[in-house]
Structure formats: C-alpha cells, structure tokens
C-alpha cells in the first residue's frame, strides 16, 4: 500500500494539475532582446510572453490592468489578437487609469508615442465597432486626454465622428451612449455640429430614460463644445426640475448649472430648484463643486443669497482643500454677485497669499479683481500679488492685464513697480486689446496716479485710429482717464474727476475740483508726445460727441463733460451737444454725476441755462450727496455765477449737520463758494469756522488762502480760525504761496485792519510779500472802461485810469465831482451773478474801498449797454447825462458839468450864450427843443 501510494499519488497529481502547470509554463516562456517602445525603446534582457489568450481571458486581463505599463505589455504580447471588444476595453481602461492617477498621466505624457500602433489598429477596426464599443473607445480616448487638438489624434477623431453618425443613423445608441458620446467629443475638443445636432435630436424623445448623471453630462457637453441647442436645453431644464431629488451626487447638479451659465441659457426655474437642493447639501459638495456653483450662479446673474451664504459657510472651514483655481472662482463668484462675506474673504486672503505661485495667470487676475470688487482689498494679499504678478504678466490675456490694473487701482494699494511692468507688458500688445480693455487699462493708470507716457501716448493714438469701434462707455472712460493724467502732469486724480470700472462705469469726484478764485492752477505736464496724442484724441472725440452725444448714458455724459472741462479748449458746440443730451436724462444721473456735470459746465463757462433744471434735480435728492459732492456743487454754482437761494440754503442746512464728514478741501471750498456767490448766511459761515479752526494745521496753502478770503468777504469774525489761540498766522509761515494766494492773504489783512480785531497778523515778511503781490497785479482795462473815460472827458471832467491806492487796490477810473474824489468801477459781467447782484469779490472791494475813504460809483454793464444808439450823437448825449446823474447820486450833490463835447446845463438862461459860442464850430447841429443847449463834436475813432 505504501509503495502504491508513493508511485500513484505523484502520477495522479501530475494528471490533475497538468493543464495549470502547462499554462504557467507557457506564460513563463521568454524571448530575449526584444525592445519595447512603451518602455522608452530600451533593449530588454528579459522577454515577453507570447502565449495566446482566449478572447474572454484577454478582455479580463485588459479590464484588470492597474497600470498603463500592464496595458502596454498586453498590447505587445497580444496586439495581433485584439478584436473590436479588446480595442474598446484597452482605450476605456487607459482613460480610467489616466483620469485617476497623476503618475499615469506623467507616464503617458513621456511615452505617448508608444500608442501609435494601437491608434492605427483602432482606425482600421472602426467599421467593426458596435455602438457600445465605439462609445467606450471615444470615452477612453477623451478621458486619457488624447485630444483632437493634437495632430497625431485628429484623424482618429474625424473617423470616430463618421462612425458615430453612422451608429446614430441606425438608432443603435442608448441614452447613456448618447450622453457619453457627447461628453467624449466635447472633451476631445472635436465639437462637430452635425454630430451634436443628431445627438440632440435623438436625445430629446428619450430624456425621461436618461439618468441624472446622463442629463448632467449631456448639457455639460453642449456648453463645453459651444454648440447651442435651445430646444434641448429647455427640455433638459424641465426634466431636471422635475427630478432634482434624484440627483444624489451634488457634482451632477453643479455641472448642470455650470452648463447653463456657460451657454448663457436662461432657466430661472432650473436655477431655483438646483439652488434649493444645493443649499441643503452644500456640505456634500466638493471644494471644486462649491467654487463652480458660486461661479455659475454669479455668471448667470441669478440672485441666490441663501445659496451663497450656504456655500460660503461650507467653504470657509475647508479652504485648505481648495485648489488655487477653486479659490479664485469662489471669490470671483461672490464678488460678481455682490454677496458680502468679509469673513470668507479674509480667510481666503490668508490662505491664498502663501500659495500664489500655484495660481494660473487667470486665477491671479480674477482673485485680485474679486477682492477689489468686493471692497475687501486685503493689504497683505495685494502686496503678495504685487510681488508675484510682475513675473507672470506674460501669462495674462489683454483682459486680464486690464483687470489686474483695475484691481490695484481700485484697491488703493500702492504698487508702482507692478504698474511699470504692466505698462511695459501691455505696450507692444496694445493693438490686440479690445477697445474696452484699452479704456480700462488707461483708467487704472489714471486712478492709481502712475505715469507711463509711452503707454498713454500709444493708447491715445490707438483710440483715434479705432474710435468707431469704441462703445460710448469706453470713450467716456478713456476721456476721463486721459484728462486726469493730463491735468496731473502724467498721473494722479484729476480735479473733480469721474472714474470708471472695468465693466462698470462709476464716477468719482476728486476734491481738487473746487479751486477758488485766486487759487493755484493745476500744474501742466510737459509738452511731450503723450500730450500731443491726448490733444489729438480730444479733437477727434469732440467731433464724435457733437454727433453721438445723445447715445451716451448719464454716467458717460458726466464723464465726458468733466473730461472736456478739465483739458479745456473744447469748442462751444461740444458743450451745447452735451447740454441737449443731458437735459432729458437728468433723473438718470446719480448725485455724484449731477455734481460732476455742475463742476464741468461751471469750469468750462458754458450753458448757464443748464443750472436751473439741475437745481431742481439736486434739491430732490440732496440728502444722497456725499460731503465732497455738496462742496463741489456749491463751488460750481458760485463759479458759474448762478446762485439758487433755495439750493444754497438747503446745502447749508445739510452741511451744518455733517461738517465732520468734510475734508479740509471741502470745508475751504464751501467757505469760498458762499463768499464768492455773496450768499449771506452768517450762521453757516460761523459753523464752518468752528469746524475749520481746529484743523487749520492740516490745511494746505490753497485751503488757508480760500478760507481767509471767504471770511473777509462774508465779514464774519471767527476767533476759532484767526484768534489768539488759533494757528492761522503760524501755519501761513510754514507753507509756500503763489501770487493769487498772496492776493487773498492781503485782502484778509485789509479785513483785519477794517474790523480792528486783535488777531495775530501775518508774519512781517509774508505781509510785505502779499502787499507787493496785490499791488503789482496786472490790470486790463476794458473797452467799456475807455468809453466811460471818454464820456467823462465830454463832461469836462479830468479822469485817471487804474489808480493804484496805498492799500494796493486799483480803481478803474478816478475823477472829481463837486469837489469830491470819486472812484468809478466799470463793472462787466464777471462782477455779477446771473441775478445781477454783485459777486463776493466785488462786494469785498467796494466795502474796503469805502472803508478807506473813497466815494464809489458803479457803472454796471447792462445800464451802459442800454445807452447804445445808432446815432453816435444821441448815444454820447445819453452817456453824459447818465454819468452826471449817477455822480450826483453818488456824491449827494447837484453839479453843473461843462466840457468840449456834450454839455448839459440846467440854466436855460444861458442858452443864447451857449448857442453863440457854438455857432462858429463846423459840427454845430442846432439847439435841442427842450431848451437845453446841445452841441456836437465828433469824438475821435477809438481803437477797438
């Protein structure tokens, strides 16, 4: 028995196990020195298995492969035996491996050429692939990122397209096949319209049979391929709404809303249903899903505050799991939607600033834009961006360059090095910028106060060349920016300026707008090529505005008006066209826009008729104006000489309650405006003094001069500003002054002497300088003044023009009437408001001259103009009679005048004597019938 067992057992075992041992031995056979392309082409010392496998066994081996290397080994060993099923299984498994492993992706990138034989075999076998195998092949290729954009794979995708359409024609595709096929071709970037039209047509009747994932993949594919199918999207939206509860995977819902947002297809019911579902399951979303959902809802413009709150709450505790692109998309979505989440933005800033090197260029631009748009400009984050971005500017598109500039300009974080690099990068690419991007980029430089003359010159020339391509908003924004840069000599915020955002135009009134009479002019930039290009732009823009003014919206009109007023020299038809366009749109202007318009028209000296309707609109929403807008509005009306008493009273009441909100410039502008307009409100001026006094140490020379001059005009004493405890005289000794400001200081010194107040005087040297400047100010006699002097001569009165008195004033004409020294002020339109009441400067001069002992006679321009007559003889007679009566009234006397021209003598008894004396004159014309002796001497011709 023992012998039998020893002999038989091994024999039995060998019989039972022979097949297995044979298969194992077969698999272990090697052929040495056979190279493998998939291993890099090296000659291997080992060999590959050559034994054939059963078709099912080969399929199982392909499906079980865990690495791309194993798939390639199977191809090398059994490629000749691959049938249609094996080809499909090979590509499907390859796609899954590559999608799930970065290592496999790296392997494929390095050795992708090894797939060429498989690709060629696939091309040959496409006609034999059944529907499911065809779809799996396409899906695997797309998943492995073997895309049609690569020339090596374009032919295969073209053949797949033909084979797929053939399968569709045979109605062989299931709903899952249709969804996967669409997904594959969209992912492969081979969106062929005819195929997608066929897929849409076959999918619509079967939508009820699509799985939730299938519906998601279907619309995702059409959005990705940018092939709209409105009917399909409408029907899918209805299907998703009715089956939203079946979407257990939140990523499917996220992909659906992403597709609709990307396609721009309106589906409010869909967005509402998905928002409700995602709001409940936000914590189940992946970080990427949270970011994409925020992006999709913001892009679609759908209001979903509760969803945004849920997304933010879920994201804030998981930010470290977000990819850089996810962080950028998340904050971009929230900022675009206008949903305020300061805590989330602070957390994202802290997370992102150390990971900026991992952001793509677009992500950097979107992140910066989002934080600026949301008003959460984290300084540390922007400083990190300022360090990172200059190295990466070549990665940014033209839009991203413009948005990056906008973000930094809006944030207020100083980054001159970044702007210099931004300008250098944009300059050679400017011709490829869209018009709006050109406008936004220049706006950013202007707002940030950074000069880049070459870029500004190129932008201005580009705008002239392509002006018809610019939108109205783009032109208005660019005009504002170029005017701001020109006004500041190359950089900075322009006076009273209006600014625009990237995508949204928002005006901003700069406080330098309210320069008072006697104030320093803005420094002019050097006359370089950029200034020449800017001038050419405004010349071209003027022609366009005259034709297109009514096409601009309210914001654009405000920006244009400000820009033209700032650069100066705009022809009158431009402001006339703006006036016509503005009037019917006044209700569309913001309070800020109304203030800008008032400033612009006052500065340009055009269209006083606009101020009446403007007053009504301002009064209706004065409470909405910010402090600086109130100040600029008052400044504009005073400068235009238009004093609307209800408006000034309302501004005074409102400003009194909010004086703490005004800047130093605003306080000085308010004081100057009320003084210049001669609008009496002693209580308001006193309140301005109480607020300004403690802040005088922060006033600049312009603000000090305006304030001092304003109180002198208003004749309101303010110990808070000028008294012994104030620092006015001390501050005056610390700043630099120009001549116009020195003139204002001297008038304040005269007022101090006039009132007899024991206030600290100006420092002696400054007082001498101010008197000298005031006394040496140039004067320019008007033609009307010459005519008044000639008429005085006709009355036989000696006269002297531009008499400089010891106090420094220059009197237009000085004469003597009845033994009284009389100063005659020939007052043209600039001396009066629109209601013909004298301006503040005229009031101050008259008051101070009378204080210093002068008898004054004012000759208003409208009264003198009323004396015109076609007959110069009659005109001179009326002028002489007018002056005689006015001088009598001014001096309180009744005096007879005589001269070599017109003579008016009240004593009729002298008529015969006067007639006898005049009969010998060649120009004697006879005697007036009234009994008053008249004679005519032709006056010499006057130089016009």
PDB file of N, CA, C and O in Angstrom, residues 835-887:
ATOM      1  N   UNK A 835     -28.263 136.938 -11.379  1.00  0.00           N
ATOM      2  CA  UNK A 835     -29.380 137.803 -10.986  1.00  0.00           C
ATOM      3  C   UNK A 835     -28.956 139.267 -10.875  1.00  0.00           C
ATOM      4  O   UNK A 835     -29.689 140.092 -10.342  1.00  0.00           O
ATOM      5  N   UNK A 836     -27.759 139.581 -11.381  1.00  0.00           N
ATOM      6  CA  UNK A 836     -27.216 140.943 -11.440  1.00  0.00           C
ATOM      7  C   UNK A 836     -26.879 141.520 -10.073  1.00  0.00           C
ATOM      8  O   UNK A 836     -26.695 142.725  -9.941  1.00  0.00           O
ATOM      9  N   UNK A 837     -26.778 140.652  -9.105  1.00  0.00           N
ATOM     10  CA  UNK A 837     -26.250 141.093  -7.813  1.00  0.00           C
ATOM     11  C   UNK A 837     -24.745 140.905  -7.837  1.00  0.00           C
ATOM     12  O   UNK A 837     -24.236 139.972  -8.456  1.00  0.00           O
ATOM     13  N   UNK A 838     -23.982 141.767  -7.169  1.00  0.00           N
ATOM     14  CA  UNK A 838     -22.519 141.681  -7.239  1.00  0.00           C
ATOM     15  C   UNK A 838     -21.989 140.394  -6.604  1.00  0.00           C
ATOM     16  O   UNK A 838     -22.564 139.875  -5.650  1.00  0.00           O
ATOM     17  N   UNK A 839     -20.894 139.913  -7.176  1.00  0.00           N
ATOM     18  CA  UNK A 839     -20.236 138.733  -6.616  1.00  0.00           C
ATOM     19  C   UNK A 839     -19.521 139.101  -5.329  1.00  0.00           C
ATOM     20  O   UNK A 839     -19.381 140.278  -4.978  1.00  0.00           O
ATOM     21  N   UNK A 840     -19.040 138.062  -4.648  1.00  0.00           N
ATOM     22  CA  UNK A 840     -18.356 138.295  -3.388  1.00  0.00           C
ATOM     23  C   UNK A 840     -17.109 139.137  -3.540  1.00  0.00           C
ATOM     24  O   UNK A 840     -16.838 140.020  -2.690  1.00  0.00           O
ATOM     25  N   UNK A 841     -16.322 138.907  -4.575  1.00  0.00           N
ATOM     26  CA  UNK A 841     -15.102 139.701  -4.752  1.00  0.00           C
ATOM     27  C   UNK A 841     -15.437 141.167  -4.994  1.00  0.00           C
ATOM     28  O   UNK A 841     -14.739 142.068  -4.507  1.00  0.00           O
ATOM     29  N   UNK A 842     -16.527 141.437  -5.723  1.00  0.00           N
ATOM     30  CA  UNK A 842     -16.944 142.817  -5.967  1.00  0.00           C
ATOM     31  C   UNK A 842     -17.437 143.459  -4.674  1.00  0.00           C
ATOM     32  O   UNK A 842     -17.128 144.624  -4.377  1.00  0.00           O
ATOM     33  N   UNK A 843     -18.206 142.706  -3.896  1.00  0.00           N
ATOM     34  CA  UNK A 843     -18.687 143.215  -2.605  1.00  0.00           C
ATOM     35  C   UNK A 843     -17.522 143.588  -1.700  1.00  0.00           C
ATOM     36  O   UNK A 843     -17.508 144.646  -1.059  1.00  0.00           O
ATOM     37  N   UNK A 844     -16.509 142.703  -1.640  1.00  0.00           N
ATOM     38  CA  UNK A 844     -15.366 142.957  -0.759  1.00  0.00           C
ATOM     39  C   UNK A 844     -14.602 144.204  -1.194  1.00  0.00           C
ATOM     40  O   UNK A 844     -14.243 145.051  -0.363  1.00  0.00           O
ATOM     41  N   UNK A 845     -14.348 144.361  -2.492  1.00  0.00           N
ATOM     42  CA  UNK A 845     -13.602 145.519  -2.964  1.00  0.00           C
ATOM     43  C   UNK A 845     -14.356 146.808  -2.672  1.00  0.00           C
ATOM     44  O   UNK A 845     -13.774 147.793  -2.186  1.00  0.00           O
ATOM     45  N   UNK A 846     -15.658 146.832  -2.946  1.00  0.00           N
ATOM     46  CA  UNK A 846     -16.439 148.048  -2.694  1.00  0.00           C
ATOM     47  C   UNK A 846     -16.436 148.394  -1.218  1.00  0.00           C
ATOM     48  O   UNK A 846     -16.254 149.569  -0.838  1.00  0.00           O
ATOM     49  N   UNK A 847     -16.638 147.366  -0.383  1.00  0.00           N
ATOM     50  CA  UNK A 847     -16.696 147.631   1.056  1.00  0.00           C
ATOM     51  C   UNK A 847     -15.374 148.176   1.582  1.00  0.00           C
ATOM     52  O   UNK A 847     -15.342 149.136   2.374  1.00  0.00           O
ATOM     53  N   UNK A 848     -14.284 147.584   1.141  1.00  0.00           N
ATOM     54  CA  UNK A 848     -12.988 148.008   1.645  1.00  0.00           C
ATOM     55  C   UNK A 848     -12.583 149.371   1.096  1.00  0.00           C
ATOM     56  O   UNK A 848     -11.993 150.185   1.815  1.00  0.00           O
ATOM     57  N   UNK A 849     -12.922 149.666  -0.167  1.00  0.00           N
ATOM     58  CA  UNK A 849     -12.617 150.994  -0.696  1.00  0.00           C
ATOM     59  C   UNK A 849     -13.392 152.076   0.063  1.00  0.00           C
ATOM     60  O   UNK A 849     -12.850 153.157   0.363  1.00  0.00           O
ATOM     61  N   UNK A 850     -14.635 151.811   0.352  1.00  0.00           N
ATOM     62  CA  UNK A 850     -15.413 152.788   1.126  1.00  0.00           C
ATOM     63  C   UNK A 850     -14.824 152.955   2.519  1.00  0.00           C
ATOM     64  O   UNK A 850     -14.789 154.072   3.060  1.00  0.00           O
ATOM     65  N   UNK A 851     -14.360 151.821   3.101  1.00  0.00           N
ATOM     66  CA  UNK A 851     -13.750 151.904   4.424  1.00  0.00           C
ATOM     67  C   UNK A 851     -12.523 152.807   4.400  1.00  0.00           C
ATOM     68  O   UNK A 851     -12.248 153.537   5.374  1.00  0.00           O
ATOM     69  N   UNK A 852     -11.783 152.777   3.278  1.00  0.00           N
ATOM     70  CA  UNK A 852     -10.575 153.596   3.184  1.00  0.00           C
ATOM     71  C   UNK A 852     -10.851 154.988   2.632  1.00  0.00           C
ATOM     72  O   UNK A 852      -9.930 155.689   2.228  1.00  0.00           O
ATOM     73  N   UNK A 853     -12.126 155.435   2.616  1.00  0.00           N
ATOM     74  CA  UNK A 853     -12.468 156.824   2.370  1.00  0.00           C
ATOM     75  C   UNK A 853     -12.872 157.185   0.963  1.00  0.00           C
ATOM     76  O   UNK A 853     -13.034 158.368   0.651  1.00  0.00           O
ATOM     77  N   UNK A 854     -13.067 156.220   0.111  1.00  0.00           N
ATOM     78  CA  UNK A 854     -13.425 156.533  -1.256  1.00  0.00           C
ATOM     79  C   UNK A 854     -14.938 156.586  -1.433  1.00  0.00           C
ATOM     80  O   UNK A 854     -15.673 155.805  -0.860  1.00  0.00           O
ATOM     81  N   UNK A 855     -15.360 157.574  -2.254  1.00  0.00           N
ATOM     82  CA  UNK A 855     -16.743 157.609  -2.720  1.00  0.00           C
ATOM     83  C   UNK A 855     -16.782 156.803  -4.014  1.00  0.00           C
ATOM     84  O   UNK A 855     -15.996 157.055  -4.938  1.00  0.00           O
ATOM     85  N   UNK A 856     -17.672 155.861  -4.102  1.00  0.00           N
ATOM     86  CA  UNK A 856     -17.690 154.931  -5.223  1.00  0.00           C
ATOM     87  C   UNK A 856     -18.933 155.092  -6.076  1.00  0.00           C
ATOM     88  O   UNK A 856     -20.031 155.345  -5.566  1.00  0.00           O
ATOM     89  N   UNK A 857     -18.717 154.915  -7.390  1.00  0.00           N
ATOM     90  CA  UNK A 857     -19.801 154.851  -8.352  1.00  0.00           C
ATOM     91  C   UNK A 857     -19.584 153.595  -9.188  1.00  0.00           C
ATOM     92  O   UNK A 857     -18.524 153.407  -9.777  1.00  0.00           O
ATOM     93  N   UNK A 858     -20.590 152.731  -9.211  1.00  0.00           N
ATOM     94  CA  UNK A 858     -20.516 151.539 -10.054  1.00  0.00           C
ATOM     95  C   UNK A 858     -21.294 151.777 -11.334  1.00  0.00           C
ATOM     96  O   UNK A 858     -22.434 152.262 -11.299  1.00  0.00           O
ATOM     97  N   UNK A 859     -20.645 151.458 -12.472  1.00  0.00           N
ATOM     98  CA  UNK A 859     -21.304 151.549 -13.766  1.00  0.00           C
ATOM     99  C   UNK A 859     -21.519 150.111 -14.264  1.00  0.00           C
ATOM    100  O   UNK A 859     -20.619 149.507 -14.844  1.00  0.00           O
ATOM    101  N   UNK A 860     -22.711 149.533 -14.005  1.00  0.00           N
ATOM    102  CA  UNK A 860     -22.950 148.147 -14.434  1.00  0.00           C
ATOM    103  C   UNK A 860     -23.034 148.047 -15.958  1.00  0.00           C
ATOM    104  O   UNK A 860     -23.530 148.967 -16.619  1.00  0.00           O
ATOM    105  N   UNK A 861     -22.595 146.939 -16.492  1.00  0.00           N
ATOM    106  CA  UNK A 861     -22.516 146.776 -17.936  1.00  0.00           C
ATOM    107  C   UNK A 861     -23.876 146.869 -18.615  1.00  0.00           C
ATOM    108  O   UNK A 861     -24.001 147.390 -19.732  1.00  0.00           O
ATOM    109  N   UNK A 862     -24.941 146.369 -17.958  1.00  0.00           N
ATOM    110  CA  UNK A 862     -26.240 146.371 -18.633  1.00  0.00           C
ATOM    111  C   UNK A 862     -26.823 147.790 -18.725  1.00  0.00           C
ATOM    112  O   UNK A 862     -27.524 148.109 -19.684  1.00  0.00           O
ATOM    113  N   UNK A 863     -26.525 148.647 -17.723  1.00  0.00           N
ATOM    114  CA  UNK A 863     -27.003 150.024 -17.791  1.00  0.00           C
ATOM    115  C   UNK A 863     -26.256 150.796 -18.878  1.00  0.00           C
ATOM    116  O   UNK A 863     -26.835 151.611 -19.601  1.00  0.00           O
ATOM    117  N   UNK A 864     -24.954 150.533 -19.009  1.00  0.00           N
ATOM    118  CA  UNK A 864     -24.174 151.228 -20.040  1.00  0.00           C
ATOM    119  C   UNK A 864     -24.581 150.744 -21.440  1.00  0.00           C
ATOM    120  O   UNK A 864     -24.677 151.537 -22.371  1.00  0.00           O
ATOM    121  N   UNK A 865     -24.841 149.427 -21.538  1.00  0.00           N
ATOM    122  CA  UNK A 865     -25.253 148.897 -22.836  1.00  0.00           C
ATOM    123  C   UNK A 865     -26.600 149.468 -23.258  1.00  0.00           C
ATOM    124  O   UNK A 865     -26.886 149.603 -24.448  1.00  0.00           O
ATOM    125  N   UNK A 866     -27.434 149.802 -22.291  1.00  0.00           N
ATOM    126  CA  UNK A 866     -28.750 150.352 -22.616  1.00  0.00           C
ATOM    127  C   UNK A 866     -28.656 151.733 -23.248  1.00  0.00           C
ATOM    128  O   UNK A 866     -29.644 152.234 -23.810  1.00  0.00           O
ATOM    129  N   UNK A 867     -27.508 152.365 -23.167  1.00  0.00           N
ATOM    130  CA  UNK A 867     -27.326 153.706 -23.714  1.00  0.00           C
ATOM    131  C   UNK A 867     -26.900 153.681 -25.187  1.00  0.00           C
ATOM    132  O   UNK A 867     -26.668 154.733 -25.778  1.00  0.00           O
ATOM    133  N   UNK A 868     -26.782 152.509 -25.767  1.00  0.00           N
ATOM    134  CA  UNK A 868     -26.357 152.415 -27.161  1.00  0.00           C
ATOM    135  C   UNK A 868     -27.421 153.010 -28.087  1.00  0.00           C
ATOM    136  O   UNK A 868     -28.622 152.876 -27.840  1.00  0.00           O
ATOM    137  N   UNK A 869     -26.959 153.626 -29.138  1.00  0.00           N
ATOM    138  CA  UNK A 869     -27.864 154.170 -30.138  1.00  0.00           C
ATOM    139  C   UNK A 869     -27.124 154.214 -31.466  1.00  0.00           C
ATOM    140  O   UNK A 869     -25.899 154.384 -31.515  1.00  0.00           O
ATOM    141  N   UNK A 870     -27.871 154.023 -32.536  1.00  0.00           N
ATOM    142  CA  UNK A 870     -27.242 154.040 -33.856  1.00  0.00           C
ATOM    143  C   UNK A 870     -26.644 155.414 -34.159  1.00  0.00           C
ATOM    144  O   UNK A 870     -25.638 155.525 -34.852  1.00  0.00           O
ATOM    145  N   UNK A 871     -27.271 156.447 -33.613  1.00  0.00           N
ATOM    146  CA  UNK A 871     -26.744 157.806 -33.794  1.00  0.00           C
ATOM    147  C   UNK A 871     -25.742 158.088 -32.683  1.00  0.00           C
ATOM    148  O   UNK A 871     -26.105 158.143 -31.503  1.00  0.00           O
ATOM    149  N   UNK A 872     -24.486 158.220 -33.054  1.00  0.00           N
ATOM    150  CA  UNK A 872     -23.447 158.388 -32.030  1.00  0.00           C
ATOM    151  C   UNK A 872     -23.628 159.694 -31.263  1.00  0.00           C
ATOM    152  O   UNK A 872     -23.234 159.806 -30.112  1.00  0.00           O
ATOM    153  N   UNK A 873     -24.223 160.674 -31.894  1.00  0.00           N
ATOM    154  CA  UNK A 873     -24.507 161.946 -31.235  1.00  0.00           C
ATOM    155  C   UNK A 873     -25.482 161.747 -30.066  1.00  0.00           C
ATOM    156  O   UNK A 873     -25.244 162.179 -28.946  1.00  0.00           O
ATOM    157  N   UNK A 874     -26.543 161.010 -30.342  1.00  0.00           N
ATOM    158  CA  UNK A 874     -27.529 160.742 -29.289  1.00  0.00           C
ATOM    159  C   UNK A 874     -26.936 159.832 -28.226  1.00  0.00           C
ATOM    160  O   UNK A 874     -27.170 160.022 -27.028  1.00  0.00           O
ATOM    161  N   UNK A 875     -26.149 158.850 -28.654  1.00  0.00           N
ATOM    162  CA  UNK A 875     -25.531 157.922 -27.696  1.00  0.00           C
ATOM    163  C   UNK A 875     -24.639 158.665 -26.718  1.00  0.00           C
ATOM    164  O   UNK A 875     -24.699 158.431 -25.502  1.00  0.00           O
ATOM    165  N   UNK A 876     -23.816 159.600 -27.233  1.00  0.00           N
ATOM    166  CA  UNK A 876     -22.927 160.338 -26.342  1.00  0.00           C
ATOM    167  C   UNK A 876     -23.720 161.224 -25.406  1.00  0.00           C
ATOM    168  O   UNK A 876     -23.371 161.379 -24.229  1.00  0.00           O
ATOM    169  N   UNK A 877     -24.786 161.792 -25.900  1.00  0.00           N
ATOM    170  CA  UNK A 877     -25.633 162.636 -25.057  1.00  0.00           C
ATOM    171  C   UNK A 877     -26.199 161.822 -23.890  1.00  0.00           C
ATOM    172  O   UNK A 877     -26.179 162.260 -22.741  1.00  0.00           O
ATOM    173  N   UNK A 878     -26.680 160.632 -24.175  1.00  0.00           N
ATOM    174  CA  UNK A 878     -27.257 159.794 -23.125  1.00  0.00           C
ATOM    175  C   UNK A 878     -26.196 159.348 -22.125  1.00  0.00           C
ATOM    176  O   UNK A 878     -26.448 159.282 -20.922  1.00  0.00           O
ATOM    177  N   UNK A 879     -24.983 159.030 -22.631  1.00  0.00           N
ATOM    178  CA  UNK A 879     -23.906 158.608 -21.726  1.00  0.00           C
ATOM    179  C   UNK A 879     -23.526 159.718 -20.761  1.00  0.00           C
ATOM    180  O   UNK A 879     -23.331 159.484 -19.548  1.00  0.00           O
ATOM    181  N   UNK A 880     -23.424 160.944 -21.301  1.00  0.00           N
ATOM    182  CA  UNK A 880     -23.056 162.063 -20.436  1.00  0.00           C
ATOM    183  C   UNK A 880     -24.145 162.342 -19.398  1.00  0.00           C
ATOM    184  O   UNK A 880     -23.856 162.588 -18.211  1.00  0.00           O
ATOM    185  N   UNK A 881     -25.379 162.277 -19.835  1.00  0.00           N
ATOM    186  CA  UNK A 881     -26.472 162.512 -18.898  1.00  0.00           C
ATOM    187  C   UNK A 881     -26.509 161.440 -17.811  1.00  0.00           C
ATOM    188  O   UNK A 881     -26.733 161.738 -16.631  1.00  0.00           O
ATOM    189  N   UNK A 882     -26.242 160.202 -18.229  1.00  0.00           N
ATOM    190  CA  UNK A 882     -26.236 159.090 -17.266  1.00  0.00           C
ATOM    191  C   UNK A 882     -25.146 159.283 -16.213  1.00  0.00           C
ATOM    192  O   UNK A 882     -25.386 159.152 -14.994  1.00  0.00           O
ATOM    193  N   UNK A 883     -23.928 159.655 -16.654  1.00  0.00           N
ATOM    194  CA  UNK A 883     -22.821 159.817 -15.703  1.00  0.00           C
ATOM    195  C   UNK A 883     -23.063 160.995 -14.773  1.00  0.00           C
ATOM    196  O   UNK A 883     -22.772 160.920 -13.570  1.00  0.00           O
ATOM    197  N   UNK A 884     -23.589 162.080 -15.322  1.00  0.00           N
ATOM    198  CA  UNK A 884     -23.838 163.250 -14.472  1.00  0.00           C
ATOM    199  C   UNK A 884     -24.837 162.920 -13.372  1.00  0.00           C
ATOM    200  O   UNK A 884     -24.649 163.254 -12.195  1.00  0.00           O
ATOM    201  N   UNK A 885     -25.902 162.244 -13.742  1.00  0.00           N
ATOM    202  CA  UNK A 885     -26.917 161.875 -12.749  1.00  0.00           C
ATOM    203  C   UNK A 885     -26.361 160.896 -11.728  1.00  0.00           C
ATOM    204  O   UNK A 885     -26.607 161.011 -10.521  1.00  0.00           O
ATOM    205  N   UNK A 886     -25.568 159.931 -12.198  1.00  0.00           N
ATOM    206  CA  UNK A 886     -25.003 158.923 -11.295  1.00  0.00           C
ATOM    207  C   UNK A 886     -24.004 159.537 -10.332  1.00  0.00           C
ATOM    208  O   UNK A 886     -23.951 159.192  -9.152  1.00  0.00           O
ATOM    209  N   UNK A 887     -23.194 160.488 -10.832  1.00  0.00           N
ATOM    210  CA  UNK A 887     -22.221 161.155  -9.963  1.00  0.00           C
ATOM    211  C   UNK A 887     -22.924 162.015  -8.923  1.00  0.00           C
ATOM    212  O   UNK A 887     -22.498 162.086  -7.750  1.00  0.00           O
TER     213      UNK A 887
END
